[in-house]
mmCIF file of C-alpha atoms in Angstrom:
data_model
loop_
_atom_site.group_PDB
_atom_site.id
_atom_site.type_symbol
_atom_site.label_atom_id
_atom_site.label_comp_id
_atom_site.label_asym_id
_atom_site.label_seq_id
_atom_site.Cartn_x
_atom_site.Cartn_y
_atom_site.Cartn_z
ATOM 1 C CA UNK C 192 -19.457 -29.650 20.934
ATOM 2 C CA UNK C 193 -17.064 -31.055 23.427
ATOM 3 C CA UNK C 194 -13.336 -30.946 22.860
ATOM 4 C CA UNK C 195 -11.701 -33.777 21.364
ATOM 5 C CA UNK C 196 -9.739 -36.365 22.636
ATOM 6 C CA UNK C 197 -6.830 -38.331 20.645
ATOM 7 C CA UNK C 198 -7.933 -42.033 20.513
ATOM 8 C CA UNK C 199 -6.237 -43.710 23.545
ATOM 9 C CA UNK C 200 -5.830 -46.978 20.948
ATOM 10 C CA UNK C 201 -1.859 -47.727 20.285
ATOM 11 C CA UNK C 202 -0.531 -46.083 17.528
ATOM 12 C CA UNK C 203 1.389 -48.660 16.931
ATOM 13 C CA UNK C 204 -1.181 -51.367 16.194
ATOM 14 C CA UNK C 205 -3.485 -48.471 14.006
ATOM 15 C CA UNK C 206 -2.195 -47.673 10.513
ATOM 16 C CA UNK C 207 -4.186 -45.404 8.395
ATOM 17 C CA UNK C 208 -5.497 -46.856 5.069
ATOM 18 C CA UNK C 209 -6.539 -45.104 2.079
ATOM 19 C CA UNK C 210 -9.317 -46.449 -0.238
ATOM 20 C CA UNK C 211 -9.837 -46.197 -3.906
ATOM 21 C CA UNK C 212 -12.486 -47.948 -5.997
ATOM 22 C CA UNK C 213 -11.920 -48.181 -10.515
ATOM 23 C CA UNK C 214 -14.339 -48.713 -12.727
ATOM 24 C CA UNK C 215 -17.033 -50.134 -10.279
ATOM 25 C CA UNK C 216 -20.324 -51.333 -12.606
ATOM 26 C CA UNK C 217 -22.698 -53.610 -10.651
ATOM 27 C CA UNK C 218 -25.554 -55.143 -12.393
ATOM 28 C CA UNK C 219 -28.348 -56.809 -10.876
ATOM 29 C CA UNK C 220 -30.800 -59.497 -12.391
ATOM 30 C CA UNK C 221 -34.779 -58.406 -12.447
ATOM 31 C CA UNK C 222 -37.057 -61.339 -12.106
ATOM 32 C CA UNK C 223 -40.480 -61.579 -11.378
ATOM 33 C CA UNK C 224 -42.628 -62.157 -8.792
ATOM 34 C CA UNK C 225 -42.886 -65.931 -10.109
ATOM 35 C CA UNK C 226 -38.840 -65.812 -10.196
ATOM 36 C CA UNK C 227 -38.874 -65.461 -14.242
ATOM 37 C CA UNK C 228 -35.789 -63.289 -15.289
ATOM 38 C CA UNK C 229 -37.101 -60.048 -17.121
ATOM 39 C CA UNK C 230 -33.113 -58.710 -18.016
ATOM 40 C CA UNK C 231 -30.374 -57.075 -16.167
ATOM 41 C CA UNK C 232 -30.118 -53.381 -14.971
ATOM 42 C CA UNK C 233 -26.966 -51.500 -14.437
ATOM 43 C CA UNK C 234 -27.035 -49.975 -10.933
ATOM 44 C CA UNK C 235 -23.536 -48.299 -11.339
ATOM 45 C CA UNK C 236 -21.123 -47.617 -14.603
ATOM 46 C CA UNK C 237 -17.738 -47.299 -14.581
ATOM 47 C CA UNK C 238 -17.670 -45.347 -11.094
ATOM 48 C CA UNK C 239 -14.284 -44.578 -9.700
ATOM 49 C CA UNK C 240 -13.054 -42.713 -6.742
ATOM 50 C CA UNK C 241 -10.959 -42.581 -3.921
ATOM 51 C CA UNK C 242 -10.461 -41.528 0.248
ATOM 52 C CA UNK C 243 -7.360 -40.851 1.860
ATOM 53 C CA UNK C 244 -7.060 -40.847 5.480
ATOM 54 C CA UNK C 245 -7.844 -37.128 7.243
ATOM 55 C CA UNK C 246 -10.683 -36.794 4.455
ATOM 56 C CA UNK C 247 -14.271 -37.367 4.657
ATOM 57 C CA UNK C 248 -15.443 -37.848 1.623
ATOM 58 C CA UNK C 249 -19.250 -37.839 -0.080
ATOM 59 C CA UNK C 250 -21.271 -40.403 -2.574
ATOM 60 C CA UNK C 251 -23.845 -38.023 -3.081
ATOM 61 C CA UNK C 252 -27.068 -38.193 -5.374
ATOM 62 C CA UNK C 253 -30.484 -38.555 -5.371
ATOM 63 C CA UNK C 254 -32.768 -41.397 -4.352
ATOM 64 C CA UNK C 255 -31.930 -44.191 -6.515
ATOM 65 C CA UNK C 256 -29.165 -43.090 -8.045
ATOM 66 C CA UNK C 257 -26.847 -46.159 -6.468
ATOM 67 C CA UNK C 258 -24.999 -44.466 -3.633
ATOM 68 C CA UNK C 259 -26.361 -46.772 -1.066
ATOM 69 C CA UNK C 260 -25.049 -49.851 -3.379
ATOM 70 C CA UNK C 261 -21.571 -47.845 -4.425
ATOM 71 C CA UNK C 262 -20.853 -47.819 -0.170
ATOM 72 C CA UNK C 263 -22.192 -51.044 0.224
ATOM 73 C CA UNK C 264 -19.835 -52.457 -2.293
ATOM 74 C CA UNK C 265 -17.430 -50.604 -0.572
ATOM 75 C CA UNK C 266 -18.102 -52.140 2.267
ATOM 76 C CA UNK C 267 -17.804 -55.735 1.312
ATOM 77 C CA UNK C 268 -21.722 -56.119 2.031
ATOM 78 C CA UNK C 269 -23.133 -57.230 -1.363
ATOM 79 C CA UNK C 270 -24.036 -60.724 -1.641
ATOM 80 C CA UNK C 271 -25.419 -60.581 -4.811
ATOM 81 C CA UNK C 272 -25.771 -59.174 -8.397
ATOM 82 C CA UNK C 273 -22.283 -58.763 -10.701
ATOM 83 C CA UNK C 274 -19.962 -56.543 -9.740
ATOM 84 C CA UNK C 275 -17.350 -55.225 -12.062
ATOM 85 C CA UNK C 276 -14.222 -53.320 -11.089
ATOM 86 C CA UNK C 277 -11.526 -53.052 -8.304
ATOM 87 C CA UNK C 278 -11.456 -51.729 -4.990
ATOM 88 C CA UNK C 279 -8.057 -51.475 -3.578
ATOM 89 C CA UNK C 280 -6.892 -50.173 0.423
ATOM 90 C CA UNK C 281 -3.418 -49.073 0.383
ATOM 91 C CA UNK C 282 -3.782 -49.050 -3.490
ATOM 92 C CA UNK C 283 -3.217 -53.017 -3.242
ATOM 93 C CA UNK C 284 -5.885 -55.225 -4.238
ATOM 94 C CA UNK C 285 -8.217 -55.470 -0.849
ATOM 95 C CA UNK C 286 -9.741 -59.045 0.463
ATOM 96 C CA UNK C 287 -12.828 -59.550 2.408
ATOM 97 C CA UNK C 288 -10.918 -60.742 5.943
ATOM 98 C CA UNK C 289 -7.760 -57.884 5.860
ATOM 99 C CA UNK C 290 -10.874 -55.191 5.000
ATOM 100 C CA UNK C 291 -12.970 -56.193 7.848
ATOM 101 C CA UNK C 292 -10.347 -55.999 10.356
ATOM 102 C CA UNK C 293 -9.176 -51.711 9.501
ATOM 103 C CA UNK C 294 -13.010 -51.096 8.617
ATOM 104 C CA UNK C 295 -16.214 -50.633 10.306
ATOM 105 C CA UNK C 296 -20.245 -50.164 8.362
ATOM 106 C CA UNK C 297 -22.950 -47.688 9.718
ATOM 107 C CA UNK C 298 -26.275 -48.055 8.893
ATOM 108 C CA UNK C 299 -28.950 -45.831 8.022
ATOM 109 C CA UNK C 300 -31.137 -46.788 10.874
ATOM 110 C CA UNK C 301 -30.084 -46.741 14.331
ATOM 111 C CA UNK C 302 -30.585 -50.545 15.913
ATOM 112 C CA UNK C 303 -30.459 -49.881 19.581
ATOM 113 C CA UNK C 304 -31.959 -50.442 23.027
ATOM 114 C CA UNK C 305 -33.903 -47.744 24.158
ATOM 115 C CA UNK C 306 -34.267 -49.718 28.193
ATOM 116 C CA UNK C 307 -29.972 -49.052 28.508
ATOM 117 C CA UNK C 308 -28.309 -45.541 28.819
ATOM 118 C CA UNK C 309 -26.002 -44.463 26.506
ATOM 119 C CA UNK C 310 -22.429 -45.560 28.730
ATOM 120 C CA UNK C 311 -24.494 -48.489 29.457
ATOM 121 C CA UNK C 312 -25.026 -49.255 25.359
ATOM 122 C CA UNK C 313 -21.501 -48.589 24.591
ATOM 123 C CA UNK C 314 -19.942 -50.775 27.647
ATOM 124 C CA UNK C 315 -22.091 -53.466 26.305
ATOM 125 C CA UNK C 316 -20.710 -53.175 23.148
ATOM 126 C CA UNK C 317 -17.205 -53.044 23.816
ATOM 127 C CA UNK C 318 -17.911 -56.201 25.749
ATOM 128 C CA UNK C 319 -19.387 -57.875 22.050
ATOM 129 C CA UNK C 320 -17.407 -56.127 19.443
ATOM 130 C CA UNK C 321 -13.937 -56.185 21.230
ATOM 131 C CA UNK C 322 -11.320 -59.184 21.357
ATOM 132 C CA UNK C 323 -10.662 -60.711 24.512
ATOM 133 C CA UNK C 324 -6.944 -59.724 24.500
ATOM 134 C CA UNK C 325 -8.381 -56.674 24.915
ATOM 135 C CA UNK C 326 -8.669 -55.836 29.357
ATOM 136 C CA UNK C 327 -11.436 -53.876 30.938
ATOM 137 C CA UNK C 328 -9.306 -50.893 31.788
ATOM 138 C CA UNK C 329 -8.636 -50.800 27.896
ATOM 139 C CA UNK C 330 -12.459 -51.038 26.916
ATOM 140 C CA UNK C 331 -12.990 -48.733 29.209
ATOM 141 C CA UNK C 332 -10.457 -46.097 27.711
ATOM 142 C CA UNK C 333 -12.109 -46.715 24.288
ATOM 143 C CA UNK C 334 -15.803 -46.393 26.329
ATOM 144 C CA UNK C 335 -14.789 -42.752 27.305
ATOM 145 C CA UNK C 336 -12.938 -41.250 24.472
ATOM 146 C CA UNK C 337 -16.007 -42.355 22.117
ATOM 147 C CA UNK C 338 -18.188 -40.716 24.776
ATOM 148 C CA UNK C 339 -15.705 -37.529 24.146
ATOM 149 C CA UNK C 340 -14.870 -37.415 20.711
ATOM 150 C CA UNK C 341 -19.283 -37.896 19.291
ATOM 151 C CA UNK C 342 -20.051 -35.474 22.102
ATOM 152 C CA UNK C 343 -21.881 -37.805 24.482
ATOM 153 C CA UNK C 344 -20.990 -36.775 27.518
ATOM 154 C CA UNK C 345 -23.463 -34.914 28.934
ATOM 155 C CA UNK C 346 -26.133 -37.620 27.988
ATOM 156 C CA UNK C 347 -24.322 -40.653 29.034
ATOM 157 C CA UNK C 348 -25.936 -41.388 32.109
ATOM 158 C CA UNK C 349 -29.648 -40.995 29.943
ATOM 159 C CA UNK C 350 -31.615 -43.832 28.459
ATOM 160 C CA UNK C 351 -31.573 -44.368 24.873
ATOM 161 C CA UNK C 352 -35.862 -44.285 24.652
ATOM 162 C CA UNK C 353 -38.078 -46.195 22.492
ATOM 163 C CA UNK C 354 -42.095 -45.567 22.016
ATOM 164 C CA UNK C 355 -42.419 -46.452 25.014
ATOM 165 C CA UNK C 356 -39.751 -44.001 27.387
ATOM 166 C CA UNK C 357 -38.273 -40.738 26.615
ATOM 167 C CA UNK C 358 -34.848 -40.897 25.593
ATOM 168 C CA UNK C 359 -32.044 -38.881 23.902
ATOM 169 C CA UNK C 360 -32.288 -36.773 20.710
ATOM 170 C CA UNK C 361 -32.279 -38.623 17.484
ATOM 171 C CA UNK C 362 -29.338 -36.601 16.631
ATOM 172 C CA UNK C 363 -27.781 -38.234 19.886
ATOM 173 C CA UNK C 364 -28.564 -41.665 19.048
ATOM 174 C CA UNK C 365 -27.060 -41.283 15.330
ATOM 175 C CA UNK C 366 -23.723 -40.420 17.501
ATOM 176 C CA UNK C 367 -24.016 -43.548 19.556
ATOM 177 C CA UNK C 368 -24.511 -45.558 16.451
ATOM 178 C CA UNK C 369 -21.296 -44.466 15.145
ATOM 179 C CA UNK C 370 -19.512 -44.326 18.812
ATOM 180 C CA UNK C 371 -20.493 -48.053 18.401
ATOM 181 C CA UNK C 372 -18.271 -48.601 15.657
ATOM 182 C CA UNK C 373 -15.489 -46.228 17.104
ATOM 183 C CA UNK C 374 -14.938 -48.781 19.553
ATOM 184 C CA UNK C 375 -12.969 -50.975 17.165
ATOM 185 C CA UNK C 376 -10.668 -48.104 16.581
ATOM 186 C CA UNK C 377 -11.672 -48.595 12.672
ATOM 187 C CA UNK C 378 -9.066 -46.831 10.091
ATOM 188 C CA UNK C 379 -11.488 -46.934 7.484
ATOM 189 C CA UNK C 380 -15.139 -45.829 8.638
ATOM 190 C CA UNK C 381 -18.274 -45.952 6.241
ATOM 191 C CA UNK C 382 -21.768 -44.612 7.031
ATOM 192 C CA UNK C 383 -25.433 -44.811 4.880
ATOM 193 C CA UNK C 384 -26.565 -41.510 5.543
ATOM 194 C CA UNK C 385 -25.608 -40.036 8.286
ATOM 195 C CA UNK C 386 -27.532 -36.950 8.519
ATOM 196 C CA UNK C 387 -30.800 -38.692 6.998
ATOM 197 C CA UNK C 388 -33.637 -37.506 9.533
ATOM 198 C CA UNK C 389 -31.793 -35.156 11.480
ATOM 199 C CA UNK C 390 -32.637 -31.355 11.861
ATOM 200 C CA UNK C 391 -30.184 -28.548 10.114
ATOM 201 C CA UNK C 392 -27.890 -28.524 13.446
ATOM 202 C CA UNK C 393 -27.628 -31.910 14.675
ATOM 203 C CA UNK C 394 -26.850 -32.714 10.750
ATOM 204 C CA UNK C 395 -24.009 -29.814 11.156
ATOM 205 C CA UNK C 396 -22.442 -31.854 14.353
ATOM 206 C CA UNK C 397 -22.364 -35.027 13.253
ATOM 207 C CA UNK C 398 -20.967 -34.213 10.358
ATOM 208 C CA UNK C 399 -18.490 -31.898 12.205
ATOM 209 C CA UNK C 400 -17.392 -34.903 14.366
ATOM 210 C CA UNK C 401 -16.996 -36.947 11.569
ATOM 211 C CA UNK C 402 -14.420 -34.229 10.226
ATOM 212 C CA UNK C 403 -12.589 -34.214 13.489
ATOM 213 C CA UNK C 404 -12.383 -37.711 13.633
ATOM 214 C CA UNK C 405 -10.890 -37.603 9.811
ATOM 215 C CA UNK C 406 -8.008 -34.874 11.177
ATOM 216 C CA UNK C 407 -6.800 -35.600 14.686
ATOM 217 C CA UNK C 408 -6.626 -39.809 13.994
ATOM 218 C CA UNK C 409 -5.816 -39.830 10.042
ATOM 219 C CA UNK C 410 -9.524 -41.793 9.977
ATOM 220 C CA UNK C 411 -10.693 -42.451 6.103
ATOM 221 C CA UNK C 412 -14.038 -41.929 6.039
ATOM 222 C CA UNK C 413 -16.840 -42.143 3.721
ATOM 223 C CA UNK C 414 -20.433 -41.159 3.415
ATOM 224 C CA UNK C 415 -23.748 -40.617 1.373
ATOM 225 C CA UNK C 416 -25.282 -38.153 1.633
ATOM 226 C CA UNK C 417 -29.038 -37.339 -0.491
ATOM 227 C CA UNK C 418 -28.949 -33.381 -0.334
ATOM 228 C CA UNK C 419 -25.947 -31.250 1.505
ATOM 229 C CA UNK C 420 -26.302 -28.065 2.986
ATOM 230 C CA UNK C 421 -24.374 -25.267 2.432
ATOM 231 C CA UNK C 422 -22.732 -25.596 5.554
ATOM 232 C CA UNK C 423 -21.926 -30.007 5.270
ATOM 233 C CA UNK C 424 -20.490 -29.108 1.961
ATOM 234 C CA UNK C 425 -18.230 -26.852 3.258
ATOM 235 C CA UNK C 426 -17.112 -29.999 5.547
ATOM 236 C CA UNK C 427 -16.223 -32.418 2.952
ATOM 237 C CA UNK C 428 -13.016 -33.019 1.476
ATOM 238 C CA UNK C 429 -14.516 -33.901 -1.804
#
């Protein structure tokens, strides 16, 4: 792995943010395929937890089991069903817009486009996801230390690949996924999976950046995870 670089964002305007969630049930209506309603099932009961920043910490369980809608609730993503419970950043009652702005969501699958290279992908990005207050020379700082901190650097200059051209590793492109999302300097980071598809070692490094990311810039992170190894475990905060 390459060495790690402290985030070149202003400590001033980053504050770290803990998370906790109490008593979260979520219940979702069944209907069928003519839209009758056959009854409500409980997708989550009374789950409670919490993240403080410098931890990474796992919703783990099997396939089905609700993790994915646990983060997504998290995450402010669920649009429907009931939800039950509290989720609080800074143990204060959270709301939708003051979330969004600290946080940042990684998906499962990677969305990206395999005709750009990876600094190419990232500039791009920056260009979308940052505010215009922010200059080039400023994008461009957060463009290299993401490059540093998920270990890009000696792939930057290669081409994502689809089907149709040869590109990075998949392990690579979960990195750029979340090097995406670093971009907003995010205090509060969730990912769906992170290691899903990966081999034993490029499992191991993301997960291993994710830590480092946690430590040196008091990140809160959170992730689900289906079945840890040995060595992820060891990783986690809890």
């Amino acid at each position: 792995m390459s060495s790690y670089t402290r985030d070149p964002v202003d400590k001033a305007e980053r504050h770290s943010h803990s998370l906790d969630w109490r008593d979260i049930t979520f219940e979702v209506t069944r209907k069928s395929l003519l839209g009758k309603k056959l009854g409500v099932k409980r997708i989550l009961n009374n789950v409670s937890g919490s993240a403080a920043p410098g931890e990474v910490v796992a919703i783990m369980g099997p396939s089905g089991s609700g993790k994915t809608s646990l983060l997504d609730i998290l995450a402010d993503r669920v649009s429907s069903g009931k939800i039950m419970g509290d989720v609080l950043l800074n143990k204060t009652p959270r709301t939708p817009i003051s979330f969004r702005a600290v946080s940042a969501y990684v998906a499962q699958e990677d969305s990206l486009m395999g005709s750009f290279t990876v600094l190419e992908t990232l500039r791009q990005s920056a260009r979308l996801a940052l505010p215009k207050r922010v200059g080039h020379d400023e994008r461009e700082r957060r463009v290299q230390h993401v490059i540093d901190i998920m270990g890009l650097r000696s792939c930057e200059n290669t081409l994502i690949g689809d089907v149709f051209r040869k590109g990075i590793s998949g392990g690579q492109k979960r990195r750029v996924s979340v090097a995406i999302e670093l971009l907003k300097a995010p205090s509060v980071l969730l990912l769906d999976e992170p290691t899903s598809g990966l081999d034993s070692a490029s499992a191991f490094n993301i997960m291993e950046y994710l830590k480092n990311l946690a430590v040196e810039d008091r990140c809160t992170i959170v992730v689900t995870i289906h079945q840890p190894s040995s060595d992820i475990w060891l990783s986690l905060s809890k």
